[in-house]
Coordinates of C-alpha atoms in Angstrom, one line a residue:
M1 CA -7.1 54.6 31.2
N2 CA -5.4 55.7 34.4
D3 CA -6.5 58.6 36.6
I4 CA -4.1 61.1 35.1
E5 CA -5.0 60.2 31.6
L6 CA -8.7 60.6 32.4
L7 CA -8.1 64.0 34.0
E8 CA -6.0 65.1 31.1
K9 CA -8.7 64.2 28.6
L10 CA -11.5 65.8 30.6
C11 CA -9.6 69.0 31.3
N12 CA -8.3 69.5 27.8
C13 CA -11.7 69.0 26.1
R14 CA -13.8 72.0 25.2
G15 CA -17.2 72.3 27.0
V16 CA -18.5 75.7 27.9
S17 CA -22.1 75.8 29.2
G18 CA -24.4 74.5 26.5
F19 CA -21.6 72.9 24.5
E20 CA -20.6 70.0 26.7
D21 CA -20.6 67.2 24.1
E22 CA -16.9 66.4 24.2
V23 CA -17.0 65.7 27.9
L24 CA -19.9 63.3 27.6
L25 CA -18.0 61.3 24.9
I26 CA -15.1 60.8 27.3
A27 CA -17.5 59.7 30.1
R28 CA -19.2 57.2 27.8
E29 CA -15.9 55.7 26.7
Y30 CA -14.6 55.4 30.2
L31 CA -17.6 53.4 31.5
K32 CA -18.9 51.8 28.3
D33 CA -18.1 48.3 29.6
I34 CA -20.0 48.6 32.9
A35 CA -22.9 51.0 32.4
R36 CA -25.7 52.1 30.2
F37 CA -26.4 55.7 29.4
E38 CA -29.3 58.0 28.7
E39 CA -29.0 61.6 27.5
D40 CA -31.5 64.5 27.3
S41 CA -31.8 67.5 25.2
M42 CA -29.9 69.7 27.7
R43 CA -26.9 67.3 27.4
N44 CA -27.4 65.8 30.8
L45 CA -25.8 62.4 30.8
Y46 CA -27.5 59.7 33.0
I47 CA -25.3 56.7 34.0
Y48 CA -26.8 53.5 35.2
P49 CA -24.1 50.9 36.3
D50 CA -24.7 47.3 35.4
Y51 CA -24.3 46.3 39.0
N52 CA -27.5 48.0 40.1
K53 CA -30.3 45.6 41.1
G54 CA -33.3 47.9 40.9
N55 CA -34.9 47.0 44.2
R56 CA -32.7 49.1 46.5
P57 CA -32.6 52.8 47.6
S58 CA -30.6 54.9 45.1
V59 CA -27.7 57.3 45.6
L60 CA -27.1 60.1 43.0
L61 CA -23.6 61.0 42.2
D62 CA -23.5 64.4 40.5
A63 CA -20.8 66.5 38.8
H64 CA -21.3 69.2 36.1
S65 CA -19.7 68.9 32.7
D66 CA -19.5 72.6 31.8
E67 CA -16.7 75.1 32.3
V68 CA -16.7 78.8 32.3
G69 CA -16.0 80.4 28.9
F70 CA -17.2 83.0 26.4
M71 CA -19.5 83.5 23.4
V72 CA -18.8 85.6 20.4
Q73 CA -21.3 88.5 20.3
A74 CA -20.2 90.4 17.2
I75 CA -17.5 90.8 14.6
K76 CA -16.0 94.2 14.5
P77 CA -14.9 96.0 11.3
D78 CA -11.2 95.5 12.2
G79 CA -11.8 91.7 12.4
T80 CA -11.6 91.4 16.2
L81 CA -14.4 89.7 18.1
R82 CA -16.7 91.2 20.8
F83 CA -17.6 88.6 23.3
I84 CA -19.5 88.1 26.5
P85 CA -18.7 85.8 29.5
I86 CA -20.4 82.5 30.2
G87 CA -20.2 82.0 33.9
G88 CA -18.3 84.0 36.5
W89 CA -14.9 85.6 35.6
N90 CA -12.6 88.1 37.1
E91 CA -12.2 90.2 34.0
K92 CA -8.9 91.7 35.2
S93 CA -7.3 88.3 34.6
L94 CA -8.4 88.1 31.0
P95 CA -6.1 90.4 28.8
S96 CA -3.3 88.5 26.9
S97 CA -4.9 85.1 27.6
K98 CA -5.2 82.5 24.8
V99 CA -8.5 81.1 23.8
Q100 CA -10.0 78.5 21.4
I101 CA -13.0 79.6 19.3
Y102 CA -15.4 77.1 17.7
T103 CA -15.9 76.9 14.0
K104 CA -17.6 74.3 11.9
T105 CA -14.3 72.9 10.8
G106 CA -12.7 72.9 14.3
Y107 CA -11.5 75.2 17.0
I108 CA -9.1 78.0 16.1
S109 CA -6.8 80.0 18.4
G110 CA -7.2 83.5 19.5
V111 CA -6.0 85.9 22.2
I112 CA -7.9 88.3 24.4
A113 CA -6.3 91.5 23.2
A114 CA -4.0 93.5 25.6
M115 CA -2.7 96.8 24.4
P116 CA 1.1 97.2 24.6
P117 CA 2.1 99.8 27.2
H118 CA 3.9 101.8 24.5
L119 CA 0.5 102.7 22.9
M120 CA -1.5 103.4 26.1
T121 CA -2.4 106.8 27.4
A122 CA -2.3 107.5 31.1
E123 CA -6.1 107.4 31.1
Q124 CA -6.1 104.0 29.4
K125 CA -3.6 102.6 31.9
N126 CA -5.8 103.5 34.8
A127 CA -9.1 102.5 33.2
P128 CA -11.0 99.5 34.6
V129 CA -11.1 96.3 32.5
S130 CA -14.5 95.9 31.0
Y131 CA -16.2 93.5 28.5
D132 CA -17.1 96.7 26.6
N133 CA -13.4 97.2 25.7
L134 CA -12.2 93.6 25.5
V135 CA -11.9 91.7 22.2
I136 CA -10.6 88.4 20.9
D137 CA -8.0 88.7 18.2
I138 CA -7.7 85.7 15.8
G139 CA -5.3 87.5 13.4
A140 CA -7.9 88.7 10.9
T141 CA -7.6 92.3 9.5
N142 CA -11.3 92.9 8.7
A143 CA -14.7 91.5 9.3
E144 CA -14.8 89.6 6.0
E145 CA -11.5 87.9 6.8
A146 CA -12.7 86.9 10.3
A147 CA -15.8 85.4 8.7
A148 CA -13.6 83.5 6.3
F149 CA -11.8 82.0 9.3
G150 CA -15.1 80.4 10.1
V151 CA -16.1 82.4 13.1
E152 CA -19.8 83.1 13.6
I153 CA -21.9 85.0 16.1
G154 CA -22.8 82.6 18.9
A155 CA -19.6 80.7 18.7
P156 CA -18.4 79.4 22.1
A157 CA -14.8 80.0 23.2
V158 CA -12.8 78.4 26.0
P159 CA -9.3 78.9 27.5
L160 CA -6.3 77.4 25.8
S161 CA -4.4 76.0 28.8
P162 CA -3.0 72.5 28.3
F163 CA -3.2 70.1 31.2
E164 CA 0.1 69.4 32.9
Y165 CA 1.0 66.8 35.6
D166 CA 4.0 67.3 37.9
K167 CA 4.5 63.7 38.9
K168 CA 7.3 64.4 41.3
H169 CA 5.1 66.7 43.4
G170 CA 1.7 65.3 42.6
V171 CA 0.6 68.7 41.3
L172 CA -2.0 69.2 38.5
H173 CA -2.1 72.4 36.3
G174 CA -4.8 73.3 33.8
K175 CA -8.2 74.7 33.0
A176 CA -11.7 73.6 33.8
F177 CA -10.8 71.9 37.1
D178 CA -14.3 73.2 38.0
D179 CA -15.7 70.7 37.4
R180 CA -13.8 68.2 35.3
M181 CA -12.1 67.1 38.5
G182 CA -15.5 66.3 39.9
V183 CA -16.5 64.5 36.7
A184 CA -13.4 62.4 36.9
A185 CA -14.1 61.6 40.6
L186 CA -17.6 60.6 39.7
L187 CA -16.5 58.3 36.9
K188 CA -13.8 56.6 39.0
C189 CA -16.1 56.2 41.9
I190 CA -18.6 54.3 39.8
R191 CA -15.9 52.1 38.5
L192 CA -14.4 51.5 42.0
L193 CA -17.8 50.3 43.2
Q194 CA -18.0 47.6 40.4
N195 CA -17.0 44.7 42.6
T196 CA -18.2 46.0 45.9
P197 CA -21.1 44.6 47.9
L198 CA -23.6 47.5 48.1
N199 CA -27.0 48.1 49.8
V200 CA -27.9 50.9 47.4
D201 CA -28.1 51.4 43.7
I202 CA -26.0 54.2 42.0
V203 CA -27.1 56.7 39.5
G204 CA -24.6 59.1 38.0
V205 CA -25.6 62.4 36.5
I206 CA -23.1 64.5 34.6
S207 CA -25.1 67.7 34.5
S208 CA -25.0 70.6 32.1
Q209 CA -25.0 74.4 32.4
E210 CA -24.2 74.6 36.1
E211 CA -22.0 77.7 35.6
V212 CA -25.0 79.7 34.3
G213 CA -27.4 78.9 37.1
E214 CA -27.5 75.1 37.7
R215 CA -29.9 74.7 34.8
G216 CA -29.0 71.1 33.9
I217 CA -29.5 69.5 37.3
T218 CA -32.8 71.3 37.7
A219 CA -34.1 69.4 34.6
A220 CA -32.3 66.2 35.7
M221 CA -34.1 66.0 39.0
Y222 CA -37.4 65.5 37.3
R223 CA -36.0 62.2 36.0
V224 CA -33.9 61.1 39.0
K225 CA -35.6 60.1 42.2
A226 CA -32.7 59.5 44.5
D227 CA -32.7 58.9 48.3
A228 CA -29.5 60.9 48.8
A229 CA -26.9 62.6 46.6
I230 CA -23.2 63.5 46.6
C231 CA -22.1 66.5 44.5
F232 CA -18.5 66.2 43.4
E233 CA -17.1 69.7 42.8
G234 CA -13.9 71.6 42.1
C235 CA -14.0 74.3 44.8
P236 CA -12.0 77.5 45.3
A237 CA -8.9 76.9 47.5
D238 CA -8.4 79.8 49.9
D239 CA -5.0 78.8 51.4
T240 CA -3.2 81.6 49.5
S241 CA -5.8 84.3 50.0
A242 CA -7.3 83.9 53.5
P243 CA -5.8 84.4 57.0
S244 CA -4.7 81.1 58.5
Y245 CA -7.6 80.9 60.9
M246 CA -10.0 81.2 58.0
V247 CA -8.5 78.7 55.6
Q248 CA -11.1 76.0 55.0
D249 CA -10.1 74.6 51.5
A250 CA -6.4 74.1 51.4
L251 CA -4.3 72.1 48.9
R252 CA -3.4 68.8 50.4
G253 CA -6.1 69.3 53.0
G254 CA -8.3 66.5 51.6
V255 CA -12.0 66.7 50.9
M256 CA -13.8 70.0 51.4
L257 CA -17.1 69.1 53.0
R258 CA -19.3 72.2 52.8
H259 CA -21.7 73.1 55.6
M260 CA -23.3 75.9 53.6
D261 CA -22.8 78.5 51.0
A262 CA -25.1 81.3 49.5
T263 CA -27.5 78.8 48.0
V264 CA -27.6 75.7 50.2
I265 CA -27.3 74.3 53.7
C266 CA -26.1 70.8 53.1
S267 CA -28.0 68.1 55.0
P268 CA -26.5 68.2 58.5
R269 CA -27.1 64.5 59.3
F270 CA -25.7 63.4 56.0
T271 CA -22.7 65.7 56.5
A272 CA -22.0 64.3 60.0
F273 CA -22.3 60.7 58.5
A274 CA -19.7 61.6 55.8
R275 CA -17.3 62.9 58.5
E276 CA -17.6 59.7 60.4
V277 CA -17.0 57.6 57.3
A278 CA -13.9 59.8 56.6
K279 CA -12.6 59.3 60.1
K280 CA -13.1 55.6 60.0
N281 CA -11.2 55.3 56.7
K282 CA -8.5 57.8 57.6
I283 CA -9.5 60.1 54.7
K284 CA -8.6 63.8 55.3
V285 CA -11.5 66.2 55.3
Q286 CA -11.8 70.0 55.9
M287 CA -15.0 71.7 56.8
A288 CA -16.2 74.9 55.1
V289 CA -18.8 77.6 55.7
R290 CA -19.1 80.0 52.8
R291 CA -21.0 83.3 52.4
G292 CA -20.9 83.2 48.6
G293 CA -20.7 80.6 45.9
G294 CA -23.3 78.0 44.9
N295 CA -23.6 74.5 43.4
N296 CA -26.0 71.9 42.2
G297 CA -26.7 70.8 45.8
A298 CA -29.2 73.7 46.2
Y299 CA -31.4 72.2 43.5
I300 CA -30.9 68.6 44.5
I301 CA -31.9 69.2 48.1
S302 CA -35.1 71.0 47.0
A303 CA -36.2 68.3 44.5
N304 CA -38.7 65.5 44.9
G305 CA -39.8 66.6 48.3
G306 CA -36.3 67.0 49.6
T307 CA -33.1 65.0 48.8
P308 CA -30.4 64.8 51.4
V309 CA -27.2 66.1 49.8
I310 CA -23.5 66.7 50.6
V311 CA -20.8 68.5 48.6
A312 CA -17.5 66.8 48.3
G313 CA -15.0 69.4 47.0
I314 CA -11.6 69.1 45.5
P315 CA -9.5 72.2 46.4
V316 CA -8.5 74.2 43.3
R317 CA -6.4 77.3 43.4
Y318 CA -7.3 80.1 41.0
I319 CA -10.7 78.6 40.1
H320 CA -12.5 80.3 37.2
T321 CA -9.3 81.5 35.6
F322 CA -7.2 80.2 32.8
N323 CA -4.8 78.2 35.0
G324 CA -5.9 76.2 38.0
I325 CA -3.7 74.2 40.4
A326 CA -4.8 71.1 42.3
T327 CA -3.2 68.0 43.7
E328 CA -3.5 64.3 42.9
E329 CA -3.9 63.4 46.6
D330 CA -6.9 65.6 47.1
F331 CA -8.5 64.1 44.0
Q332 CA -7.9 60.6 45.4
S333 CA -9.3 61.6 48.8
V334 CA -12.6 62.7 47.2
V335 CA -12.8 59.5 45.1
N336 CA -12.2 57.4 48.2
L337 CA -14.7 59.2 50.4
G338 CA -17.4 59.0 47.7
A339 CA -16.8 55.3 47.3
E340 CA -16.7 54.6 51.1
I341 CA -19.9 56.5 51.7
C342 CA -21.7 54.5 49.0
R343 CA -20.4 51.3 50.6
A344 CA -21.5 52.3 54.1
L345 CA -25.1 53.5 53.2
T346 CA -28.1 51.3 54.0
S347 CA -31.8 51.9 53.8
E348 CA -32.0 52.5 57.6
I349 CA -29.2 55.0 57.5
L350 CA -30.8 56.9 54.6
K351 CA -34.1 57.1 56.5
G352 CA -32.2 58.8 59.3
F353 CA -31.1 61.7 57.1

């Protein structure tokens, strides 16, 4: 399976927080020949490569499997579905978007209803978008018919946005780039290290429920006792929204190394080491300081008495919407940096973090 095929499979699969099973099946298949796996009740997947020796310091590679989505809250008498968000959305972007809703016999299509302008009053045109007045329409005409479609309260729903690859320009289009891009980078990094002399062991964790409060990695860190960690993330690109002097996560800018965000100050010595590795290997990096946002790094750095952590981000335009844009070259930069860091780490270097 080549990189684009892996990305396509991961981004097209359905895996809102709490329902990440499809993602883990792909990960298991990709590494089944070189790793063993464990899984817990939160659907965290632990990956132990066969090339580990067991008597060396360990490095955790983390990426989260879940994507933002929705959950059916109620079925209305007219057959439309009330829903609530899972993870952070800009609700103004939702009307007229296509979704997939889970049923026991498979996912079915629906659309987040948008009233035609012909039927709207002036007051409705100026009203703010709210989950109180948004519904998913599956084409049913009453509640009984909607139930016959197989929809139940508690059913997860995700965007219906097929992955596309513009080979000529190296551009990727699709949903769930946060964080299926990171999952793909983690998986490829583990495979790249297969025939590499290492001074550390590698533990991969594909963690669940990051989008609802980093819940999966919080549980995982009770099991994983790593000496350092790399978080692979899909991060919001700002090159179309920020003034030029504030752009810190641009498409084709390479790896976004994050100094801090609202939840974590990444380990400064580890971050400096990562920058040196990038410079030595001619890997493009861009440094970011964020007021908002958050990621699994905050929970990793606080676990087990303190675990040095960095965040290696892949720039994604329009993150947490139905259609993200990223580039193949930025994905490759993150993979390469992750692999080169693992190759360069030693016990003495780790002690210095």
